[in-house]
Amino acid sequence: MSNPDYPNIFDAHAHIFPQKVAPRAVDSILSFYDELIQDMEPGKGTASDLIASGAGIGINRFLISSTATRTEQVESINDFIAGVCTDSRFVGFGTMHPEFPNPQLEIERVLSLGLKGLKLHPDFQEYNIDDPSLFPIYEAAEGKLPILFHVGDTRTDYSNPHRLAHILKMFPDLVVIAAHLGGWSLWDDFDHSLFEQNVYIDTSSSLMLIEKETAVDIIRSHGIDKVLFGTDYPMWSPEAELERFLSLGLTKEENQKILWENGRKLFGLQP
């Protein structure tokens, strides 16, 4: 069922897993964040549950990814995501790991699989965003694939927004999506003046933790045309995340851009 105000909605930040490992994967995510976030609203972590969660509220396109915490997971995750993306409702991002041998070859394979970007999670993978071991990945992706980064955590410095700013200076043609309004729980450290036209931010896993006025200021300061709506499923209910976003009080035109138009332009989405 479509949303009468917004007939197409793109969730630009969701995670899915194979059926047999989904319960364990969801439990792992929840345990990683349980000391910081209370009252999470987890889904099942499967493609079918994600579709069902969005169906009643008008979310009909999804950017999906999963994170490799070990090198031997990289290829199988990329194959899994590509397989799910035979359904045109999905846009798939592959994964990479800093210790993966010959990342350039796997990134070429990611492209051949039809995946549209890479997802990196420095806190899960335990590396600094600006670690030199990642430079070959950035070099291979620059000008070819956007990278969705988890950004921000109060417990470690792996994903500090300042580290991302360092990378953008070194790789100016790298297209980046800085998740969680550019720096989960570290929003004061995200200096929008450092980021040029290649950096998007998404709204995922942020709106329940931040004052509405602050969220609106971040969104408008960064530029409406470079903001994407995301739910971070399965951590949160897509319905609750959409309600939180719409309650910000942005204009209908601003909402339309964030919920659909910006993603449509970035990934060539079809209604």
PDB file of C-alpha atoms in Angstrom:
ATOM      1  CA  MET A   1       0.000   0.000   0.000  1.00  0.00           C
ATOM      2  CA  SER A   2       1.426   3.375  -0.988  1.00  0.00           C
ATOM      3  CA  ASN A   3       1.596   6.416   1.229  1.00  0.00           C
ATOM      4  CA  PRO A   4      -0.941   8.974  -0.075  1.00  0.00           C
ATOM      5  CA  ASP A   5       1.472  11.857   0.454  1.00  0.00           C
ATOM      6  CA  TYR A   6       4.613  10.055  -0.733  1.00  0.00           C
ATOM      7  CA  PRO A   7       3.793   7.297  -3.248  1.00  0.00           C
ATOM      8  CA  ASN A   8       7.413   6.114  -3.427  1.00  0.00           C
ATOM      9  CA  ILE A   9       9.711   5.860  -0.416  1.00  0.00           C
ATOM     10  CA  PHE A  10      13.306   4.610  -0.528  1.00  0.00           C
ATOM     11  CA  ASP A  11      14.864   3.168   2.622  1.00  0.00           C
ATOM     12  CA  ALA A  12      18.549   3.883   2.033  1.00  0.00           C
ATOM     13  CA  HIS A  13      19.882   1.965   5.033  1.00  0.00           C
ATOM     14  CA  ALA A  14      18.752  -1.586   5.818  1.00  0.00           C
ATOM     15  CA  HIS A  15      20.467  -4.881   6.579  1.00  0.00           C
ATOM     16  CA  ILE A  16      19.389  -8.412   5.721  1.00  0.00           C
ATOM     17  CA  PHE A  17      20.866 -11.858   6.243  1.00  0.00           C
ATOM     18  CA  PRO A  18      20.320 -15.405   4.977  1.00  0.00           C
ATOM     19  CA  GLN A  19      17.353 -17.051   6.658  1.00  0.00           C
ATOM     20  CA  LYS A  20      19.405 -19.584   8.618  1.00  0.00           C
ATOM     21  CA  VAL A  21      21.741 -17.020  10.216  1.00  0.00           C
ATOM     22  CA  ALA A  22      19.359 -14.058  10.533  1.00  0.00           C
ATOM     23  CA  PRO A  23      18.312 -14.670  14.176  1.00  0.00           C
ATOM     24  CA  ARG A  24      21.926 -14.927  15.302  1.00  0.00           C
ATOM     25  CA  ALA A  25      22.949 -11.881  13.261  1.00  0.00           C
ATOM     26  CA  VAL A  26      20.140  -9.748  14.698  1.00  0.00           C
ATOM     27  CA  ASP A  27      21.022 -10.825  18.238  1.00  0.00           C
ATOM     28  CA  SER A  28      24.648  -9.862  17.597  1.00  0.00           C
ATOM     29  CA  ILE A  29      23.685  -6.372  16.439  1.00  0.00           C
ATOM     30  CA  LEU A  30      21.397  -5.835  19.405  1.00  0.00           C
ATOM     31  CA  SER A  31      24.022  -6.978  21.891  1.00  0.00           C
ATOM     32  CA  PHE A  32      26.611  -4.648  20.335  1.00  0.00           C
ATOM     33  CA  TYR A  33      24.413  -1.619  21.018  1.00  0.00           C
ATOM     34  CA  ASP A  34      22.338  -2.651  24.030  1.00  0.00           C
ATOM     35  CA  GLU A  35      24.402  -0.646  26.519  1.00  0.00           C
ATOM     36  CA  LEU A  36      23.850   2.526  24.495  1.00  0.00           C
ATOM     37  CA  ILE A  37      20.327   2.184  23.112  1.00  0.00           C
ATOM     38  CA  GLN A  38      17.282   0.980  24.972  1.00  0.00           C
ATOM     39  CA  ASP A  39      13.944  -0.177  23.575  1.00  0.00           C
ATOM     40  CA  MET A  40      15.145  -1.211  20.139  1.00  0.00           C
ATOM     41  CA  GLU A  41      12.430  -2.536  17.829  1.00  0.00           C
ATOM     42  CA  PRO A  42      14.107  -5.416  15.996  1.00  0.00           C
ATOM     43  CA  GLY A  43      12.817  -7.076  12.871  1.00  0.00           C
ATOM     44  CA  LYS A  44      13.637 -10.596  11.703  1.00  0.00           C
ATOM     45  CA  GLY A  45      16.524  -9.506   9.487  1.00  0.00           C
ATOM     46  CA  THR A  46      15.284 -11.218   6.319  1.00  0.00           C
ATOM     47  CA  ALA A  47      14.399  -9.831   2.903  1.00  0.00           C
ATOM     48  CA  SER A  48      10.793 -10.973   3.169  1.00  0.00           C
ATOM     49  CA  ASP A  49      10.321  -9.376   6.586  1.00  0.00           C
ATOM     50  CA  LEU A  50      11.881  -6.128   5.364  1.00  0.00           C
ATOM     51  CA  ILE A  51       9.462  -5.985   2.421  1.00  0.00           C
ATOM     52  CA  ALA A  52       6.516  -6.746   4.691  1.00  0.00           C
ATOM     53  CA  SER A  53       7.618  -4.095   7.193  1.00  0.00           C
ATOM     54  CA  GLY A  54       7.589  -1.444   4.494  1.00  0.00           C
ATOM     55  CA  ALA A  55       4.530  -2.568   2.567  1.00  0.00           C
ATOM     56  CA  GLY A  56       1.877  -0.987   4.758  1.00  0.00           C
ATOM     57  CA  ILE A  57       3.576   2.404   4.965  1.00  0.00           C
ATOM     58  CA  GLY A  58       4.687   2.985   1.387  1.00  0.00           C
ATOM     59  CA  ILE A  59       8.366   2.004   1.588  1.00  0.00           C
ATOM     60  CA  ASN A  60       8.848   0.178  -1.692  1.00  0.00           C
ATOM     61  CA  ARG A  61      12.589   0.391  -2.421  1.00  0.00           C
ATOM     62  CA  PHE A  62      15.416  -0.651  -0.117  1.00  0.00           C
ATOM     63  CA  LEU A  63      19.196  -0.289  -0.015  1.00  0.00           C
ATOM     64  CA  ILE A  64      20.448  -3.504   1.568  1.00  0.00           C
ATOM     65  CA  SER A  65      23.843  -4.498   2.899  1.00  0.00           C
ATOM     66  CA  SER A  66      25.632  -6.700   5.393  1.00  0.00           C
ATOM     67  CA  THR A  67      29.072  -6.349   6.984  1.00  0.00           C
ATOM     68  CA  ALA A  68      31.974  -8.789   6.768  1.00  0.00           C
ATOM     69  CA  THR A  69      33.710  -9.047  10.136  1.00  0.00           C
ATOM     70  CA  ARG A  70      36.130 -11.659   8.723  1.00  0.00           C
ATOM     71  CA  THR A  71      37.835 -11.770   5.342  1.00  0.00           C
ATOM     72  CA  GLU A  72      36.347 -15.159   4.471  1.00  0.00           C
ATOM     73  CA  GLN A  73      32.849 -13.674   4.643  1.00  0.00           C
ATOM     74  CA  VAL A  74      33.387 -11.054   1.933  1.00  0.00           C
ATOM     75  CA  GLU A  75      32.662 -13.072  -1.194  1.00  0.00           C
ATOM     76  CA  SER A  76      29.732 -15.021   0.239  1.00  0.00           C
ATOM     77  CA  ILE A  77      28.060 -11.843   1.517  1.00  0.00           C
ATOM     78  CA  ASN A  78      28.506 -10.145  -1.836  1.00  0.00           C
ATOM     79  CA  ASP A  79      27.014 -13.170  -3.599  1.00  0.00           C
ATOM     80  CA  PHE A  80      24.081 -13.261  -1.165  1.00  0.00           C
ATOM     81  CA  ILE A  81      23.243  -9.560  -1.545  1.00  0.00           C
ATOM     82  CA  ALA A  82      23.530  -9.792  -5.336  1.00  0.00           C
ATOM     83  CA  GLY A  83      21.172 -12.765  -5.340  1.00  0.00           C
ATOM     84  CA  VAL A  84      18.535 -10.895  -3.359  1.00  0.00           C
ATOM     85  CA  CYS A  85      18.842  -7.960  -5.744  1.00  0.00           C
ATOM     86  CA  THR A  86      17.378  -9.949  -8.595  1.00  0.00           C
ATOM     87  CA  ASP A  87      14.237  -8.461  -7.038  1.00  0.00           C
ATOM     88  CA  SER A  88      14.156  -4.916  -8.427  1.00  0.00           C
ATOM     89  CA  ARG A  89      12.879  -3.510  -5.148  1.00  0.00           C
ATOM     90  CA  PHE A  90      16.401  -3.810  -3.773  1.00  0.00           C
ATOM     91  CA  VAL A  91      19.573  -1.806  -4.340  1.00  0.00           C
ATOM     92  CA  GLY A  92      22.528  -3.845  -3.104  1.00  0.00           C
ATOM     93  CA  PHE A  93      25.778  -2.716  -1.527  1.00  0.00           C
ATOM     94  CA  GLY A  94      28.647  -5.156  -1.231  1.00  0.00           C
ATOM     95  CA  THR A  95      31.073  -5.479   1.635  1.00  0.00           C
ATOM     96  CA  MET A  96      34.846  -5.384   1.973  1.00  0.00           C
ATOM     97  CA  HIS A  97      37.350  -6.039   4.753  1.00  0.00           C
ATOM     98  CA  PRO A  98      40.679  -4.256   5.343  1.00  0.00           C
ATOM     99  CA  GLU A  99      42.568  -7.578   5.373  1.00  0.00           C
ATOM    100  CA  PHE A 100      40.966  -8.958   2.223  1.00  0.00           C
ATOM    101  CA  PRO A 101      43.639  -9.851  -0.371  1.00  0.00           C
ATOM    102  CA  ASN A 102      43.420  -8.124  -3.750  1.00  0.00           C
ATOM    103  CA  PRO A 103      40.465  -5.872  -2.909  1.00  0.00           C
ATOM    104  CA  GLN A 104      40.621  -4.333  -6.369  1.00  0.00           C
ATOM    105  CA  LEU A 105      39.647  -7.658  -7.950  1.00  0.00           C
ATOM    106  CA  GLU A 106      36.715  -8.155  -5.590  1.00  0.00           C
ATOM    107  CA  ILE A 107      35.505  -4.610  -6.199  1.00  0.00           C
ATOM    108  CA  GLU A 108      35.520  -5.321  -9.922  1.00  0.00           C
ATOM    109  CA  ARG A 109      33.488  -8.447  -9.151  1.00  0.00           C
ATOM    110  CA  VAL A 110      31.094  -6.359  -7.044  1.00  0.00           C
ATOM    111  CA  LEU A 111      30.526  -4.193 -10.099  1.00  0.00           C
ATOM    112  CA  SER A 112      30.011  -7.227 -12.324  1.00  0.00           C
ATOM    113  CA  LEU A 113      27.413  -8.559  -9.855  1.00  0.00           C
ATOM    114  CA  GLY A 114      25.398  -5.381 -10.346  1.00  0.00           C
ATOM    115  CA  LEU A 115      25.914  -4.084  -6.820  1.00  0.00           C
ATOM    116  CA  LYS A 116      25.800  -0.310  -6.502  1.00  0.00           C
ATOM    117  CA  GLY A 117      28.227   0.445  -3.664  1.00  0.00           C
ATOM    118  CA  LEU A 118      30.100  -0.811  -0.606  1.00  0.00           C
ATOM    119  CA  LYS A 119      29.184  -0.797   3.089  1.00  0.00           C
ATOM    120  CA  LEU A 120      31.945  -0.470   5.711  1.00  0.00           C
ATOM    121  CA  HIS A 121      31.397  -0.546   9.473  1.00  0.00           C
ATOM    122  CA  PRO A 122      34.618   0.464  11.258  1.00  0.00           C
ATOM    123  CA  ASP A 123      33.273  -0.357  14.724  1.00  0.00           C
ATOM    124  CA  PHE A 124      32.133  -3.885  13.815  1.00  0.00           C
ATOM    125  CA  GLN A 125      35.263  -4.491  11.746  1.00  0.00           C
ATOM    126  CA  GLU A 126      37.598  -2.806  14.274  1.00  0.00           C
ATOM    127  CA  TYR A 127      39.661  -0.476  12.133  1.00  0.00           C
ATOM    128  CA  ASN A 128      40.053   3.274  11.729  1.00  0.00           C
ATOM    129  CA  ILE A 129      38.333   4.806   8.713  1.00  0.00           C
ATOM    130  CA  ASP A 130      41.640   6.424   7.736  1.00  0.00           C
ATOM    131  CA  ASP A 131      43.831   3.345   8.276  1.00  0.00           C
ATOM    132  CA  PRO A 132      46.257   3.046   5.323  1.00  0.00           C
ATOM    133  CA  SER A 133      45.269  -0.602   4.873  1.00  0.00           C
ATOM    134  CA  LEU A 134      41.982   0.697   3.471  1.00  0.00           C
ATOM    135  CA  PHE A 135      43.491   3.022   0.892  1.00  0.00           C
ATOM    136  CA  PRO A 136      43.510   0.363  -1.879  1.00  0.00           C
ATOM    137  CA  ILE A 137      39.768  -0.087  -1.303  1.00  0.00           C
ATOM    138  CA  TYR A 138      39.144   3.643  -1.550  1.00  0.00           C
ATOM    139  CA  GLU A 139      41.321   3.912  -4.650  1.00  0.00           C
ATOM    140  CA  ALA A 140      39.429   1.077  -6.339  1.00  0.00           C
ATOM    141  CA  ALA A 141      36.020   2.516  -5.409  1.00  0.00           C
ATOM    142  CA  GLU A 142      36.795   6.152  -6.224  1.00  0.00           C
ATOM    143  CA  GLY A 143      34.766   7.235  -9.223  1.00  0.00           C
ATOM    144  CA  LYS A 144      33.057   3.820  -9.453  1.00  0.00           C
ATOM    145  CA  LEU A 145      31.168   2.929  -6.276  1.00  0.00           C
ATOM    146  CA  PRO A 146      29.826   5.008  -3.383  1.00  0.00           C
ATOM    147  CA  ILE A 147      30.771   3.825   0.102  1.00  0.00           C
ATOM    148  CA  LEU A 148      28.251   3.793   2.931  1.00  0.00           C
ATOM    149  CA  PHE A 149      30.128   4.265   6.206  1.00  0.00           C
ATOM    150  CA  HIS A 150      28.840   3.768   9.697  1.00  0.00           C
ATOM    151  CA  VAL A 151      30.023   7.002  11.308  1.00  0.00           C
ATOM    152  CA  GLY A 152      30.214   7.774  15.018  1.00  0.00           C
ATOM    153  CA  ASP A 153      30.406   5.941  18.351  1.00  0.00           C
ATOM    154  CA  THR A 154      31.214   7.203  21.827  1.00  0.00           C
ATOM    155  CA  ARG A 155      33.037   4.008  22.833  1.00  0.00           C
ATOM    156  CA  THR A 156      35.755   3.932  20.180  1.00  0.00           C
ATOM    157  CA  ASP A 157      37.423   6.328  17.770  1.00  0.00           C
ATOM    158  CA  TYR A 158      37.330   4.033  14.741  1.00  0.00           C
ATOM    159  CA  SER A 159      34.510   5.892  12.995  1.00  0.00           C
ATOM    160  CA  ASN A 160      35.002   9.438  14.233  1.00  0.00           C
ATOM    161  CA  PRO A 161      33.751  11.976  11.661  1.00  0.00           C
ATOM    162  CA  HIS A 162      37.162  13.668  11.658  1.00  0.00           C
ATOM    163  CA  ARG A 163      38.692  10.477  10.291  1.00  0.00           C
ATOM    164  CA  LEU A 164      36.176  10.511   7.457  1.00  0.00           C
ATOM    165  CA  ALA A 165      37.058  14.129   6.709  1.00  0.00           C
ATOM    166  CA  HIS A 166      40.688  13.042   6.394  1.00  0.00           C
ATOM    167  CA  ILE A 167      39.758  10.407   3.814  1.00  0.00           C
ATOM    168  CA  LEU A 168      37.686  12.857   1.777  1.00  0.00           C
ATOM    169  CA  LYS A 169      40.677  15.144   1.472  1.00  0.00           C
ATOM    170  CA  MET A 170      42.821  12.259   0.232  1.00  0.00           C
ATOM    171  CA  PHE A 171      40.192  10.815  -2.128  1.00  0.00           C
ATOM    172  CA  PRO A 172      38.200  13.823  -3.344  1.00  0.00           C
ATOM    173  CA  ASP A 173      36.256  11.870  -5.978  1.00  0.00           C
ATOM    174  CA  LEU A 174      35.043   9.224  -3.540  1.00  0.00           C
ATOM    175  CA  VAL A 175      31.260   9.341  -3.162  1.00  0.00           C
ATOM    176  CA  VAL A 176      30.330   8.748   0.478  1.00  0.00           C
ATOM    177  CA  ILE A 177      27.126   8.192   2.419  1.00  0.00           C
ATOM    178  CA  ALA A 178      27.872   9.118   6.035  1.00  0.00           C
ATOM    179  CA  ALA A 179      25.277   7.197   8.013  1.00  0.00           C
ATOM    180  CA  HIS A 180      23.397   8.364  11.093  1.00  0.00           C
ATOM    181  CA  LEU A 181      23.264  12.078  10.207  1.00  0.00           C
ATOM    182  CA  GLY A 182      27.007  12.027   9.677  1.00  0.00           C
ATOM    183  CA  GLY A 183      28.147  10.891  13.095  1.00  0.00           C
ATOM    184  CA  TRP A 184      26.034   8.760  15.407  1.00  0.00           C
ATOM    185  CA  SER A 185      26.130  10.336  18.903  1.00  0.00           C
ATOM    186  CA  LEU A 186      28.996  12.602  17.730  1.00  0.00           C
ATOM    187  CA  TRP A 187      26.979  15.102  15.745  1.00  0.00           C
ATOM    188  CA  ASP A 188      28.944  18.069  17.052  1.00  0.00           C
ATOM    189  CA  ASP A 189      32.065  16.556  15.470  1.00  0.00           C
ATOM    190  CA  PHE A 190      30.591  16.498  11.955  1.00  0.00           C
ATOM    191  CA  ASP A 191      31.632  19.747  10.298  1.00  0.00           C
ATOM    192  CA  HIS A 192      29.506  20.073   7.175  1.00  0.00           C
ATOM    193  CA  SER A 193      31.845  22.694   5.744  1.00  0.00           C
ATOM    194  CA  LEU A 194      34.474  19.949   5.326  1.00  0.00           C
ATOM    195  CA  PHE A 195      32.304  17.894   3.016  1.00  0.00           C
ATOM    196  CA  GLU A 196      31.762  18.826  -0.604  1.00  0.00           C
ATOM    197  CA  GLN A 197      29.263  17.584  -3.176  1.00  0.00           C
ATOM    198  CA  ASN A 198      30.258  13.926  -2.918  1.00  0.00           C
ATOM    199  CA  VAL A 199      28.962  13.363   0.625  1.00  0.00           C
ATOM    200  CA  TYR A 200      25.436  12.309   1.496  1.00  0.00           C
ATOM    201  CA  ILE A 201      24.088  11.672   4.987  1.00  0.00           C
ATOM    202  CA  ASP A 202      21.229   9.412   6.031  1.00  0.00           C
ATOM    203  CA  THR A 203      18.734   9.644   8.878  1.00  0.00           C
ATOM    204  CA  SER A 204      19.059   6.098  10.204  1.00  0.00           C
ATOM    205  CA  SER A 205      19.367   5.254  13.926  1.00  0.00           C
ATOM    206  CA  SER A 206      19.472   8.914  14.897  1.00  0.00           C
ATOM    207  CA  LEU A 207      16.049  10.468  15.221  1.00  0.00           C
ATOM    208  CA  MET A 208      15.188   8.710  18.482  1.00  0.00           C
ATOM    209  CA  LEU A 209      18.367  10.067  20.096  1.00  0.00           C
ATOM    210  CA  ILE A 210      18.528  13.674  18.963  1.00  0.00           C
ATOM    211  CA  GLU A 211      16.364  16.745  19.500  1.00  0.00           C
ATOM    212  CA  LYS A 212      14.121  17.479  16.523  1.00  0.00           C
ATOM    213  CA  GLU A 213      15.478  21.008  16.173  1.00  0.00           C
ATOM    214  CA  THR A 214      19.045  19.689  16.062  1.00  0.00           C
ATOM    215  CA  ALA A 215      18.154  17.072  13.458  1.00  0.00           C
ATOM    216  CA  VAL A 216      16.480  19.668  11.245  1.00  0.00           C
ATOM    217  CA  ASP A 217      19.477  21.971  11.585  1.00  0.00           C
ATOM    218  CA  ILE A 218      21.868  19.174  10.578  1.00  0.00           C
ATOM    219  CA  ILE A 219      19.711  18.200   7.602  1.00  0.00           C
ATOM    220  CA  ARG A 220      19.340  21.732   6.292  1.00  0.00           C
ATOM    221  CA  SER A 221      22.952  22.669   7.008  1.00  0.00           C
ATOM    222  CA  HIS A 222      24.164  19.695   5.021  1.00  0.00           C
ATOM    223  CA  GLY A 223      21.764  20.417   2.169  1.00  0.00           C
ATOM    224  CA  ILE A 224      18.412  18.787   1.483  1.00  0.00           C
ATOM    225  CA  ASP A 225      19.630  17.390  -1.847  1.00  0.00           C
ATOM    226  CA  LYS A 226      22.276  15.279  -0.065  1.00  0.00           C
ATOM    227  CA  VAL A 227      20.124  13.634   2.613  1.00  0.00           C
ATOM    228  CA  LEU A 228      18.618  10.132   2.409  1.00  0.00           C
ATOM    229  CA  PHE A 229      15.973   8.498   4.581  1.00  0.00           C
ATOM    230  CA  GLY A 230      17.067   5.279   6.275  1.00  0.00           C
ATOM    231  CA  THR A 231      15.644   2.960   8.924  1.00  0.00           C
ATOM    232  CA  ASP A 232      18.622   0.777   9.922  1.00  0.00           C
ATOM    233  CA  TYR A 233      16.314  -2.244   9.805  1.00  0.00           C
ATOM    234  CA  PRO A 234      16.375  -4.720  11.587  1.00  0.00           C
ATOM    235  CA  MET A 235      17.364  -2.560  14.565  1.00  0.00           C
ATOM    236  CA  TRP A 236      14.274  -0.397  14.254  1.00  0.00           C
ATOM    237  CA  SER A 237      10.740  -0.653  12.991  1.00  0.00           C
ATOM    238  CA  PRO A 238      10.485   1.035   9.565  1.00  0.00           C
ATOM    239  CA  GLU A 239       7.060   2.346  10.550  1.00  0.00           C
ATOM    240  CA  ALA A 240       8.447   3.985  13.702  1.00  0.00           C
ATOM    241  CA  GLU A 241      11.410   5.422  11.815  1.00  0.00           C
ATOM    242  CA  LEU A 242       9.144   6.921   9.155  1.00  0.00           C
ATOM    243  CA  GLU A 243       6.941   8.447  11.850  1.00  0.00           C
ATOM    244  CA  ARG A 244       9.992   9.960  13.535  1.00  0.00           C
ATOM    245  CA  PHE A 245      11.176  11.437  10.258  1.00  0.00           C
ATOM    246  CA  LEU A 246       7.815  12.918   9.285  1.00  0.00           C
ATOM    247  CA  SER A 247       7.444  14.430  12.758  1.00  0.00           C
ATOM    248  CA  LEU A 248      10.478  16.666  12.159  1.00  0.00           C
ATOM    249  CA  GLY A 249       8.234  19.211  10.465  1.00  0.00           C
ATOM    250  CA  LEU A 250      10.179  19.580   7.236  1.00  0.00           C
ATOM    251  CA  THR A 251       8.265  20.885   4.236  1.00  0.00           C
ATOM    252  CA  LYS A 252       6.546  18.435   1.915  1.00  0.00           C
ATOM    253  CA  GLU A 253       9.064  19.292  -0.804  1.00  0.00           C
ATOM    254  CA  GLU A 254      11.962  18.581   1.565  1.00  0.00           C
ATOM    255  CA  ASN A 255      10.382  15.296   2.632  1.00  0.00           C
ATOM    256  CA  GLN A 256       9.853  14.256  -0.976  1.00  0.00           C
ATOM    257  CA  LYS A 257      13.520  14.808  -1.782  1.00  0.00           C
ATOM    258  CA  ILE A 258      14.779  12.897   1.248  1.00  0.00           C
ATOM    259  CA  LEU A 259      12.276  10.046   0.988  1.00  0.00           C
ATOM    260  CA  TRP A 260      12.621   9.475  -2.754  1.00  0.00           C
ATOM    261  CA  GLU A 261      14.098  12.009  -5.158  1.00  0.00           C
ATOM    262  CA  ASN A 262      17.657  12.051  -3.813  1.00  0.00           C
ATOM    263  CA  GLY A 263      17.884   8.273  -3.880  1.00  0.00           C
ATOM    264  CA  ARG A 264      16.249   8.139  -7.305  1.00  0.00           C
ATOM    265  CA  LYS A 265      18.899  10.448  -8.725  1.00  0.00           C
ATOM    266  CA  LEU A 266      21.809   8.727  -6.984  1.00  0.00           C
ATOM    267  CA  PHE A 267      20.850   5.162  -7.948  1.00  0.00           C
ATOM    268  CA  GLY A 268      18.557   5.605 -10.953  1.00  0.00           C
ATOM    269  CA  LEU A 269      15.516   4.230  -9.139  1.00  0.00           C
ATOM    270  CA  GLN A 270      12.332   3.560 -11.065  1.00  0.00           C
ATOM    271  CA  PRO A 271       8.867   4.088  -9.484  1.00  0.00           C
TER     272      PRO A 271
END
